[in-house]
Coordinates of C-alpha atoms in Angstrom, one line a residue:
X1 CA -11.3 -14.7 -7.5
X2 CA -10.3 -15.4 -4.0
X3 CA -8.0 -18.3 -5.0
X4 CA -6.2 -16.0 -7.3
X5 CA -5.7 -13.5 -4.3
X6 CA -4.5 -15.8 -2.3
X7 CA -1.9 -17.2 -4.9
X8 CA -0.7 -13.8 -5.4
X9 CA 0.0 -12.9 -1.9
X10 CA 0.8 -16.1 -0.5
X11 CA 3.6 -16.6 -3.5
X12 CA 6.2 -14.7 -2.3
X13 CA 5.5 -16.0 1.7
X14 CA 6.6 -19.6 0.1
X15 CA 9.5 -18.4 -1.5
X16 CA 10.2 -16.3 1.6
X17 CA 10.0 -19.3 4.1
X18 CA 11.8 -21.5 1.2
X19 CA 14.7 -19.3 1.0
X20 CA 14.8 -16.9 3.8
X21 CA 14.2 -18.8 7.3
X22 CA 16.3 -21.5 8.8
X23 CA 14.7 -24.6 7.5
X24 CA 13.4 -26.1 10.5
X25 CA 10.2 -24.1 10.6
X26 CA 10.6 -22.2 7.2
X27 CA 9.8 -25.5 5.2
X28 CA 6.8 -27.0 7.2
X29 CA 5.4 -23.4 7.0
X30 CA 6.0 -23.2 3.1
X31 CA 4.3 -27.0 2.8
X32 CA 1.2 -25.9 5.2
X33 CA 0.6 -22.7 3.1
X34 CA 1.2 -24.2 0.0
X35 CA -1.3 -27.1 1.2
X36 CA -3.7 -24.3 2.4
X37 CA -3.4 -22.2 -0.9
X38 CA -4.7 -25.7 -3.1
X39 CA -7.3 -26.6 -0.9
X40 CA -8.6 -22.7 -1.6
X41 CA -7.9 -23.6 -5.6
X42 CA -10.2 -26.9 -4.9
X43 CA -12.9 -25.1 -3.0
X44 CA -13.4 -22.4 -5.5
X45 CA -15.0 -18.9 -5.4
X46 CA -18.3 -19.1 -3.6
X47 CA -18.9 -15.3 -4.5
X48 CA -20.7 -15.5 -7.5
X49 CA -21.8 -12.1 -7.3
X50 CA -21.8 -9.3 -10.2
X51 CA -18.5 -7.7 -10.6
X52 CA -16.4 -5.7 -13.5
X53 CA -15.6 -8.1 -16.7
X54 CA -12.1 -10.1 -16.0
X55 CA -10.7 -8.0 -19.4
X56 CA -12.3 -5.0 -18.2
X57 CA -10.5 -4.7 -14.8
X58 CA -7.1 -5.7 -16.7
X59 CA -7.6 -2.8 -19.0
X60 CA -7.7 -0.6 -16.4
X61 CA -4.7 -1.8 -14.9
X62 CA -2.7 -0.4 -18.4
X63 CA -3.2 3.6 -17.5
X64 CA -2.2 2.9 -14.4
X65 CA 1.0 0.7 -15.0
X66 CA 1.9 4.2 -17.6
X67 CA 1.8 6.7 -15.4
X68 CA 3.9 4.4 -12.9
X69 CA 6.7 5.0 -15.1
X70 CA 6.3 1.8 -17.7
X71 CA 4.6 3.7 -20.2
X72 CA 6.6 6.5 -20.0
X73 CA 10.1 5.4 -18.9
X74 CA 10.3 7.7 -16.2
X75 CA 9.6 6.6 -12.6
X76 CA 8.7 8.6 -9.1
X77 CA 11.6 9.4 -6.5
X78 CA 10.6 6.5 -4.1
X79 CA 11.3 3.7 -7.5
X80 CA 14.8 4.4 -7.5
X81 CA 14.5 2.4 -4.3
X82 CA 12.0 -0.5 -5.9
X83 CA 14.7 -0.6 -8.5
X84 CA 17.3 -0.7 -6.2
X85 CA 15.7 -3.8 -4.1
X86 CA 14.7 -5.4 -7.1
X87 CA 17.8 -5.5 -9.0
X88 CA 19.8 -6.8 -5.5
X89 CA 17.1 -9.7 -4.9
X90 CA 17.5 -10.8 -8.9
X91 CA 21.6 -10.8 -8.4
X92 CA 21.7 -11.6 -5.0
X93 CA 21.5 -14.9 -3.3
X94 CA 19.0 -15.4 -0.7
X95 CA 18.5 -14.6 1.9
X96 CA 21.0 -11.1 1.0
X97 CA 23.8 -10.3 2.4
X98 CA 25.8 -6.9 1.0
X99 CA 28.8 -4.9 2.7
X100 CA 27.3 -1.2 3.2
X101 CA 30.2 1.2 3.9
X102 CA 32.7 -1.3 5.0
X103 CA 29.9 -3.2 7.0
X104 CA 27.9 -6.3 6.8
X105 CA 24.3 -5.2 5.8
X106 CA 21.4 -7.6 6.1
X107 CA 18.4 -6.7 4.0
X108 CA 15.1 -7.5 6.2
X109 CA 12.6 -5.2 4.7
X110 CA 9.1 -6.3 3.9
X111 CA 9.4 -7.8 0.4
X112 CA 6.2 -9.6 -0.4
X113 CA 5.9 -7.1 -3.7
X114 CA 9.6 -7.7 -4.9
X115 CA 10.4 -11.5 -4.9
X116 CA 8.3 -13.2 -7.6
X117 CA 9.1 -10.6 -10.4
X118 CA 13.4 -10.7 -9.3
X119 CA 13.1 -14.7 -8.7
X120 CA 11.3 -14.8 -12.4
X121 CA 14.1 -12.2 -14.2
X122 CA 16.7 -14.4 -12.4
X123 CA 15.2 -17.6 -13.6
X124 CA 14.4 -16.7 -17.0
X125 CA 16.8 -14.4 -18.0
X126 CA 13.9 -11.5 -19.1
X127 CA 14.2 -8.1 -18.1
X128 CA 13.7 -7.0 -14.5
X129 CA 11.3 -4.0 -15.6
X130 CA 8.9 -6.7 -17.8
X131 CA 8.5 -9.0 -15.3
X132 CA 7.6 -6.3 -13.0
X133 CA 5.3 -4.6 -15.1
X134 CA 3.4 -8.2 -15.7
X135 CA 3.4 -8.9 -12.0
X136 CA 2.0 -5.4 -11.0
X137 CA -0.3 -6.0 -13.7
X138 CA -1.7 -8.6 -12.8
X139 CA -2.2 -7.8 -8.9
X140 CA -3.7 -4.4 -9.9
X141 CA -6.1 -6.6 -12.5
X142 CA -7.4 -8.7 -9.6
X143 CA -7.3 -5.5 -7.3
X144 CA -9.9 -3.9 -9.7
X145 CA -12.0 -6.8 -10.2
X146 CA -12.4 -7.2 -6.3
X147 CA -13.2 -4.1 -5.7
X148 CA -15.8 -3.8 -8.2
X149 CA -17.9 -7.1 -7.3
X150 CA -21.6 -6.4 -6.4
X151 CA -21.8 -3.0 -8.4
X152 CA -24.5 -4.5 -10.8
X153 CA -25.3 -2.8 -14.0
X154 CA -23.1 0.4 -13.2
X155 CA -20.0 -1.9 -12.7
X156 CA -17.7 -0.3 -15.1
X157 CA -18.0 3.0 -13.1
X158 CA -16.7 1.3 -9.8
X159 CA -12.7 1.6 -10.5
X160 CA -12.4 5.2 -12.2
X161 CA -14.5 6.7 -9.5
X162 CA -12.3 4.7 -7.2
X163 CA -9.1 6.3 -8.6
X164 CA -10.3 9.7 -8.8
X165 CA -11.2 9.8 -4.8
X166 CA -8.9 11.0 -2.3
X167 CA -8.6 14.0 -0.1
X168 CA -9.4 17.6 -1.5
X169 CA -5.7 18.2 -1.3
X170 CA -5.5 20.0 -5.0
X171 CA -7.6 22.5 -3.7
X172 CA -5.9 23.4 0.1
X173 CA -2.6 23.1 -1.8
X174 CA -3.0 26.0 -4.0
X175 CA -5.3 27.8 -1.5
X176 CA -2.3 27.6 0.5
X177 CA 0.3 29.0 -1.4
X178 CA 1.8 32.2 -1.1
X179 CA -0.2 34.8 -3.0
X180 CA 3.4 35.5 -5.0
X181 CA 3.9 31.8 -5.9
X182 CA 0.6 30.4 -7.1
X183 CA 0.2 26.8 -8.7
X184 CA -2.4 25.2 -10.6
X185 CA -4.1 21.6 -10.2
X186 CA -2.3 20.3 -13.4
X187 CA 1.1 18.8 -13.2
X188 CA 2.3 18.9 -9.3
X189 CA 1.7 16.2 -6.3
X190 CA -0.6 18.0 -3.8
X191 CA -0.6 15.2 -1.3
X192 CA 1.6 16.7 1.1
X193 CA -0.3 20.0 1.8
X194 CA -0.8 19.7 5.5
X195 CA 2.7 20.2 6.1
X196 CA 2.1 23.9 5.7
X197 CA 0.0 23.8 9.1
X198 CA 1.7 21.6 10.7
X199 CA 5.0 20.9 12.8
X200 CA 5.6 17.4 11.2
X201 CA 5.0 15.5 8.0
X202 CA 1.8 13.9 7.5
X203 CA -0.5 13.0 4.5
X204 CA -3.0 10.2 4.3
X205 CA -2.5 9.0 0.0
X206 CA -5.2 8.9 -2.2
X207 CA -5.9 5.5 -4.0
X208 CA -3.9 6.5 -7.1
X209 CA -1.0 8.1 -5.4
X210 CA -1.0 5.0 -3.3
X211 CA -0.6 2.7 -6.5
X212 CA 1.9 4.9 -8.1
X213 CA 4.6 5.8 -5.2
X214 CA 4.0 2.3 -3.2
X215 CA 2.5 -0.5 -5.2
X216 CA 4.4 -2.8 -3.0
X217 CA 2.0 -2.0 -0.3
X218 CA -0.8 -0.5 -1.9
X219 CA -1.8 -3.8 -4.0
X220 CA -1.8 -5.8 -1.0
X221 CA -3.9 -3.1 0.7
X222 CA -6.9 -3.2 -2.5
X223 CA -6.4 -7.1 -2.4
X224 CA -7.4 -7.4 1.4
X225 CA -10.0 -4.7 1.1
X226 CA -11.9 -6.4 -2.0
X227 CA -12.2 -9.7 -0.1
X228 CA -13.4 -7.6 3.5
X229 CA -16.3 -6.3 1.5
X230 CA -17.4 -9.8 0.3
X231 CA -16.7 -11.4 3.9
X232 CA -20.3 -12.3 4.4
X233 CA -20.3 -16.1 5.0
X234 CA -18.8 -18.0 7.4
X235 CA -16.6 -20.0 4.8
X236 CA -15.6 -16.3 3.8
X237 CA -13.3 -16.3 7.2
X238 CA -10.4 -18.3 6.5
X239 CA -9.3 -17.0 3.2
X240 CA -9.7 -13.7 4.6
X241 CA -8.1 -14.5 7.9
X242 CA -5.3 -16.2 5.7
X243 CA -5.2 -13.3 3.5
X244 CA -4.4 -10.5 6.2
X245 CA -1.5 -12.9 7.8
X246 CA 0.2 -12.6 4.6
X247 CA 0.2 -9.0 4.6
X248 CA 2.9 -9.8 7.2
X249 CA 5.1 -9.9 4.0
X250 CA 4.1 -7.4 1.8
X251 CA 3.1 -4.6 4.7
X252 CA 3.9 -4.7 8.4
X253 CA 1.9 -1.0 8.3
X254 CA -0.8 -2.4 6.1
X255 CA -1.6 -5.4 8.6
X256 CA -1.8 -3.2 11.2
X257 CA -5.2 -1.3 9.7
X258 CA -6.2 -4.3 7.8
X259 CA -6.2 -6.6 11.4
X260 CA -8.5 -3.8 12.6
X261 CA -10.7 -3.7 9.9
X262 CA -11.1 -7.8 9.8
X263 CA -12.1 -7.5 13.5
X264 CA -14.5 -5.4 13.1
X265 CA -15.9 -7.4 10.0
X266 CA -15.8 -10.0 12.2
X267 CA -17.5 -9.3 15.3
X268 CA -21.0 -7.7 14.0
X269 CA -23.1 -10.0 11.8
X270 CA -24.3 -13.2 13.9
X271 CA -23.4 -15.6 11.7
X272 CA -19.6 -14.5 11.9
X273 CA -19.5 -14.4 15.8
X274 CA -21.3 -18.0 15.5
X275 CA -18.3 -19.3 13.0
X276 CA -16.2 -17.8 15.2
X277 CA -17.3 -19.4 18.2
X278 CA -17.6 -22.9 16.4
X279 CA -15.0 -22.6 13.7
X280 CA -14.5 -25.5 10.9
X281 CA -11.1 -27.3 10.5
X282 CA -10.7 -25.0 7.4
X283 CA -10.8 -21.5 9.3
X284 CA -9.1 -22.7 11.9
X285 CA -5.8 -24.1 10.0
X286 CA -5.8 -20.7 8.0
X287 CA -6.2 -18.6 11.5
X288 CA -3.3 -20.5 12.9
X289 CA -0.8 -20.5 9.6
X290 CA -1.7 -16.3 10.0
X291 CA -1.4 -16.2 13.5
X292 CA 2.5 -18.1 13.4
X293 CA 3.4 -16.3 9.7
X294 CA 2.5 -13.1 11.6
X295 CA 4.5 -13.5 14.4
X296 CA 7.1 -14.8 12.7
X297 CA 7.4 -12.0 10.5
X298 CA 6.9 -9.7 13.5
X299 CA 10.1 -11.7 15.2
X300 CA 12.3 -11.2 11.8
X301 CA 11.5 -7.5 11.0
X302 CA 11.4 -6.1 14.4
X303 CA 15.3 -7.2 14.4
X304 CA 16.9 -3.4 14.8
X305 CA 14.0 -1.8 13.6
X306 CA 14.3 1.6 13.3
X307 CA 12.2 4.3 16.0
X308 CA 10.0 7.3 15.3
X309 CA 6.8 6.3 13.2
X310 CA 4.3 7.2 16.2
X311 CA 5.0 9.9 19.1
X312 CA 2.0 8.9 21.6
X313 CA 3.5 11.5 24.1
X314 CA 2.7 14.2 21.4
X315 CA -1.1 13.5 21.8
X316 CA -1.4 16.2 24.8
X317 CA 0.6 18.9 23.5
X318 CA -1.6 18.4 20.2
X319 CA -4.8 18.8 21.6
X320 CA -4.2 21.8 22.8
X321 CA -4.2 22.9 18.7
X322 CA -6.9 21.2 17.4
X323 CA -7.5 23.4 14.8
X324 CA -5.4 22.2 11.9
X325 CA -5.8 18.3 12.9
X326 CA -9.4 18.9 12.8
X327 CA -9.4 20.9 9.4
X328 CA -7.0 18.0 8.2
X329 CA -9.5 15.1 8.6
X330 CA -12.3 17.3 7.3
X331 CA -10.1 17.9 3.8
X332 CA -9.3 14.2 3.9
X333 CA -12.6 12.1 4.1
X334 CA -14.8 14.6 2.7
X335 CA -15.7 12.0 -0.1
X336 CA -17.0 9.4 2.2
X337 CA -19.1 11.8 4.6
X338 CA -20.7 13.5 1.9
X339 CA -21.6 9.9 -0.2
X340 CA -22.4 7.7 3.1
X341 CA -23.7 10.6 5.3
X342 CA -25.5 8.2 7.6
X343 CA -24.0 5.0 6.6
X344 CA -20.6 6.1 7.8
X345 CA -21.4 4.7 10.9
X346 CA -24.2 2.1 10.7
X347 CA -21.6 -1.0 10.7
X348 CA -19.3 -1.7 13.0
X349 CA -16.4 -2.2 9.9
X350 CA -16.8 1.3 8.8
X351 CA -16.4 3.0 12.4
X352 CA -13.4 1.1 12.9
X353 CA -12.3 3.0 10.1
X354 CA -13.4 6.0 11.0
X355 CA -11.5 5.7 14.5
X356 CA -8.2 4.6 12.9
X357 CA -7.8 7.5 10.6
X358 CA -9.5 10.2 13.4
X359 CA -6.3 8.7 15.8
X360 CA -3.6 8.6 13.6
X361 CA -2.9 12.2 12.8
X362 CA -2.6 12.9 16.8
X363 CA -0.1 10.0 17.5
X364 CA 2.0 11.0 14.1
X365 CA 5.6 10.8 14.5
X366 CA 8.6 12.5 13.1
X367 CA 9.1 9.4 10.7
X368 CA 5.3 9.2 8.3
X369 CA 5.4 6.1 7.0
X370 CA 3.7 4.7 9.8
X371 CA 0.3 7.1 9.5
X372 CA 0.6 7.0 6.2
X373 CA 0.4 3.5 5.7
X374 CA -1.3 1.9 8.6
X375 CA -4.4 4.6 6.8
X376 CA -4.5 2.7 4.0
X377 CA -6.9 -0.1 4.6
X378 CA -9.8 2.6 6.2
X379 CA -8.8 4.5 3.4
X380 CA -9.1 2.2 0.6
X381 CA -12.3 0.4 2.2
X382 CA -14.5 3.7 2.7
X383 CA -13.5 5.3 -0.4
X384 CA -14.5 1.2 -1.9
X385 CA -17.4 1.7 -0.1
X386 CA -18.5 5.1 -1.7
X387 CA -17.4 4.3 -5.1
X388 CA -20.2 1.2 -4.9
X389 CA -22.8 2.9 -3.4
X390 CA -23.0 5.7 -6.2
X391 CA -23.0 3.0 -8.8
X392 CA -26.6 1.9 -6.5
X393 CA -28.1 5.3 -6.6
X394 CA -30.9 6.4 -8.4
X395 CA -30.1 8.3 -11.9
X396 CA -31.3 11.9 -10.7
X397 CA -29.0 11.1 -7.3
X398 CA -26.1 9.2 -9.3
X399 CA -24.8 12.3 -11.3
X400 CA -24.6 15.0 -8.4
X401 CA -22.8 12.3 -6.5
X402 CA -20.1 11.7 -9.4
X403 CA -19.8 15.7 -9.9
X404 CA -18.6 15.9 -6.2
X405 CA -16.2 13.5 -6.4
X406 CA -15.0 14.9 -9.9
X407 CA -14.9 18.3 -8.1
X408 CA -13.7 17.5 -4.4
X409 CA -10.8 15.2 -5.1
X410 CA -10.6 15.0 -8.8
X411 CA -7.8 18.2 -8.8
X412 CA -5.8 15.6 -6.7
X413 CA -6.0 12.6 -8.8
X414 CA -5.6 14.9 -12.0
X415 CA -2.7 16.5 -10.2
X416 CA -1.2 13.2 -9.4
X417 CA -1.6 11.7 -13.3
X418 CA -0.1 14.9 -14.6
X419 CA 2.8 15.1 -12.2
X420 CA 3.6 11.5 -13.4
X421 CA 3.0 12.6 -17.4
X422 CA 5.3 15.4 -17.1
X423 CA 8.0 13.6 -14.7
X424 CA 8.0 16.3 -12.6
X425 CA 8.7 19.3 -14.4
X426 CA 6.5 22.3 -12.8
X427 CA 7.8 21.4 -9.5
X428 CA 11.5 21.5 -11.3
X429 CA 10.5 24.8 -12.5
X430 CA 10.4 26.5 -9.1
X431 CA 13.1 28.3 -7.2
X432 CA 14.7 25.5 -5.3
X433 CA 14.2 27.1 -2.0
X434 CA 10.6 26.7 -3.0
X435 CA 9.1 23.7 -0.4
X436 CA 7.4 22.1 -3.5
X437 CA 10.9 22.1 -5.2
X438 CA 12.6 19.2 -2.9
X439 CA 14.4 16.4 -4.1
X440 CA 11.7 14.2 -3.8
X441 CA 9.6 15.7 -6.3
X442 CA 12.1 16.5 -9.1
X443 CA 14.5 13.7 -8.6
X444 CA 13.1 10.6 -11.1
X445 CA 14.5 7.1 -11.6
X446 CA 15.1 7.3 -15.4
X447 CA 16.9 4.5 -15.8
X448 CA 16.0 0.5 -13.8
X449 CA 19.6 -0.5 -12.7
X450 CA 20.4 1.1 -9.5
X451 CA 22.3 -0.2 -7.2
X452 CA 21.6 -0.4 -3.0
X453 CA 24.4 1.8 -2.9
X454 CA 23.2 4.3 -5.4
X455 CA 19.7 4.3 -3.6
X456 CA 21.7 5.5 -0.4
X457 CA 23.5 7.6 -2.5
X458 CA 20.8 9.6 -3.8
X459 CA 18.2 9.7 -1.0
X460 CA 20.0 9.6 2.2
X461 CA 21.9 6.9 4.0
X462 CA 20.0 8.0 7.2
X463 CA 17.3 5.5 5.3
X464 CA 19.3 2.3 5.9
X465 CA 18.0 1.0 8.8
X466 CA 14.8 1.2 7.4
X467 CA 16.0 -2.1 5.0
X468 CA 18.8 -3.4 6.3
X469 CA 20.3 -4.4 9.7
X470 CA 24.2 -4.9 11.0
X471 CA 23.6 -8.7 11.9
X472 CA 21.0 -11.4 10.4
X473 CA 17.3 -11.9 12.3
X474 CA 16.9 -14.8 14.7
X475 CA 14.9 -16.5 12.1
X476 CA 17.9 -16.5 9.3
X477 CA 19.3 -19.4 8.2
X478 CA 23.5 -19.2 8.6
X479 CA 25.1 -17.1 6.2
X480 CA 28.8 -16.9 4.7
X481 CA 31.4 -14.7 6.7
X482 CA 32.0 -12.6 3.5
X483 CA 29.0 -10.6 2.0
X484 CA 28.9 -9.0 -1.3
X485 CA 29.7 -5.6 -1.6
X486 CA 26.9 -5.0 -4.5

């Protein structure tokens, strides 16, 4: 299975260097990873351990694809702009170049989930939205089956105990609601509860919400963590090390988490510090391909990169008001204190987690991608973790385990589901000064052909330099004086 991660993330990084970067480096980067990615195709999978049936893993992948939006042709707020991207890449040439409001516009967002699927549509001539929904597919497929590897005999129960953990936000979000406006579990997103308590935006996504509002970063996340909990052998280190430099592409926010989480991995069992210390050729070509990818990346997207995802000077004022923070990360990683208990904290990977998501809500800025994203990697690997250790339980210990996942965080994932099934239409049905009736919940993409311009349109051109800058990154190739005004 490794190979096949690697293929999927390091697909678009060829492409990427191919098209995108001046082709002095661009190419001898896309030859060394390409050259990298078949020796991983030569050496094999050494993990030979028990994990979820191939078929099994893909099947699951269907439910979820649906309640994305391609079983039921209606899509969350935030796919108008996968759409948007998606349908500029396919028409567009690279690297693009639009004119935004009578002004050249160069997109430099992280696009490791968008370029395979628009380079196939454009190639082929199918339909944007199918070759999405295959490549999404097939990422969530080898997601599942990674995650699932070592579960044994209760394999099959790995990925929908997976999907239903999260936070218990279902049940703070009604709890919270005025006495005069109640809500149920079924049919609206609860993820966002915290904002009631709190003086900024912040929300740390449960696994499903995750793959439903950002696949383009949450599959990368699931791929990375599936290989972290297999990194046991030393010839386990340079896939893995290769692995997290590609998240460059797909995630800047994701890398950050996931570098702290390889560390970790890294620096506790013997062997590992000892392959460290005396590393083959192997590990060390695929640490320095990640280390240059990444800071090339970090060169490229840090090119008028918008302010305001942390706020470290808000750290005193905050812990002067404990009180909500703290309730916070009790609602939030419930699930994995209650399952672990004791092993929460008996390796050095899982306390790295621990610390990430503890920090994150104090540093919080004004902007929440950044908390919200750089969480996902602790999130995903200890909510991985718990998931596999029920399915190693004893019987009389494995169903009071499953019941308190089904009852602590399965209101949010059935919340979640049923907000996507219905499109939205309980938060639609509030009065629109109502906080759970914002745009963003009762806005859909219904249709797969917007435009840049119509993303702007709809959600706010305050969002553009969040994806596109006003003059190409040092690592662009040049471009033509007269950009497209698509």
């Amino acid at each position: 299975m490794t190979p096949a991660v690697l293929l999927y993330l390091g697909a678009p990084a060829v492409l990427y260097l191919i098209t995108f970067m001046t082709p002095a480096f661009g190419w001898p980067l896309a030859g060394a990873l390409v050259l990298l990615l078949w020796r991983a195709m030569r050496s094999g999978d050494g993990d030979g351990g028990p994990r979820p049936p191939t078929l099994f893993a893909a099947a699951w992948s269907l439910p979820v694809l649906a309640l994305m939006g391609f079983g039921t042709d209606h899509f969350n707020w935030d796919w108008i702009k996968h759409w948007a991207l998606l349908n500029t890449l396919e028409a567009q040439t690279w690297p693009v170049q639009l004119t935004l409001q009578g002004e050249p516009a160069f997109l430099r967002f992280y696009l490791g989930a968008y370029l395979v699927p628009a380079g196939l549509a454009y190639l082929t001539g199918w339909s944007i939205v199918g070759c999405t929904a295959v490549w999404y597919g097939l990422g969530l497929a080898l997601a599942f089956e990674g995650l699932g590897r070592g579960a044994g005999r209760l394999a099959s129960l790995v990925i929908p105990l997976f999907l239903t953990m999260g936070g218990a936000d279902g049940w703070m979000q009604t709890l919270l609601r005025p006495e005069d406006r109640p809500i149920s579990f079924t049919g609206f997103h609860h993820e966002w509860w915290a904002n009631t308590l709190l003086d900024h935006p912040l929300q740390y996504s449960a696994p499903l919400s995750q793959l439903l509002w950002v696949p383009h970063q949450a599959l990368p996340c699931l791929l990375f963590v599936g290989l972290l909990l297999r990194l046991r052998r030393p010839a386990d280190i340079g896939p893995t090390v290769l692995a997290t430099g590609l998240l460059a592409l797909w995630s800047p926010y994701v890398l950050i988490g996931a570098s702290v989480l390889l560390a970790a991995q890294l620096l506790e069992p013997p062997d590992l510090r000892h392959a460290l210390r005396h590393p083959s050729l192997a590990t060390t070509s695929c640490g320095v391909f990640a280390a240059v990818f990444v800071g090339l990346m970090a060169w490229t997207l840090s090119h008028q990169v918008p302010q305001g995802g942390l706020c470290l000077d808000c750290v005193g004022e905050r812990l002067t008001r404990p009180g909500a923070y703290v309730l916070f990360l009790a609602v939030e990683l419930a699930i994995p204190a209650l399952i672990l208990r004791g092993r929460l904290v008996q390796n050095a990977t899982s306390v790295a987690a621990l610390a990430i998501l503890t920090l994150l809500p104090w540093t919080a800025g004004s902007v929440p991608d950044a908390a919200m994203r750089i969480s996902m990697p602790p999130l995903v690997y200890l909510f991985a973790r718990s998931a596999l250790h029920i399915t190693q339980l004893a019987p009389r210990r494995l169903a009071p385990a499953v019941m308190a996942v089904a009852t602590l965080s399965g209101p949010t994932a059935w919340g979640e589901a049923t907000f996507h099934l219905e499109g939205g239409a309980r938060h639609a049905a509030l009065p629109a000064h109502d906080p759970l009736a914002a745009r963003s919940y009762v806005v859909w993409a219904r249709r797969s052909d917007y435009a840049v311009t119509e993303f702007f349109d709809i959600c706010g051109w305050k969002w553009r330099p969040q994806y596109f800058s006003s003059t190409p990154a040092p690592t662009w190739p040049g471009l033509p004086t007269t950009p497209s005004s698509r």
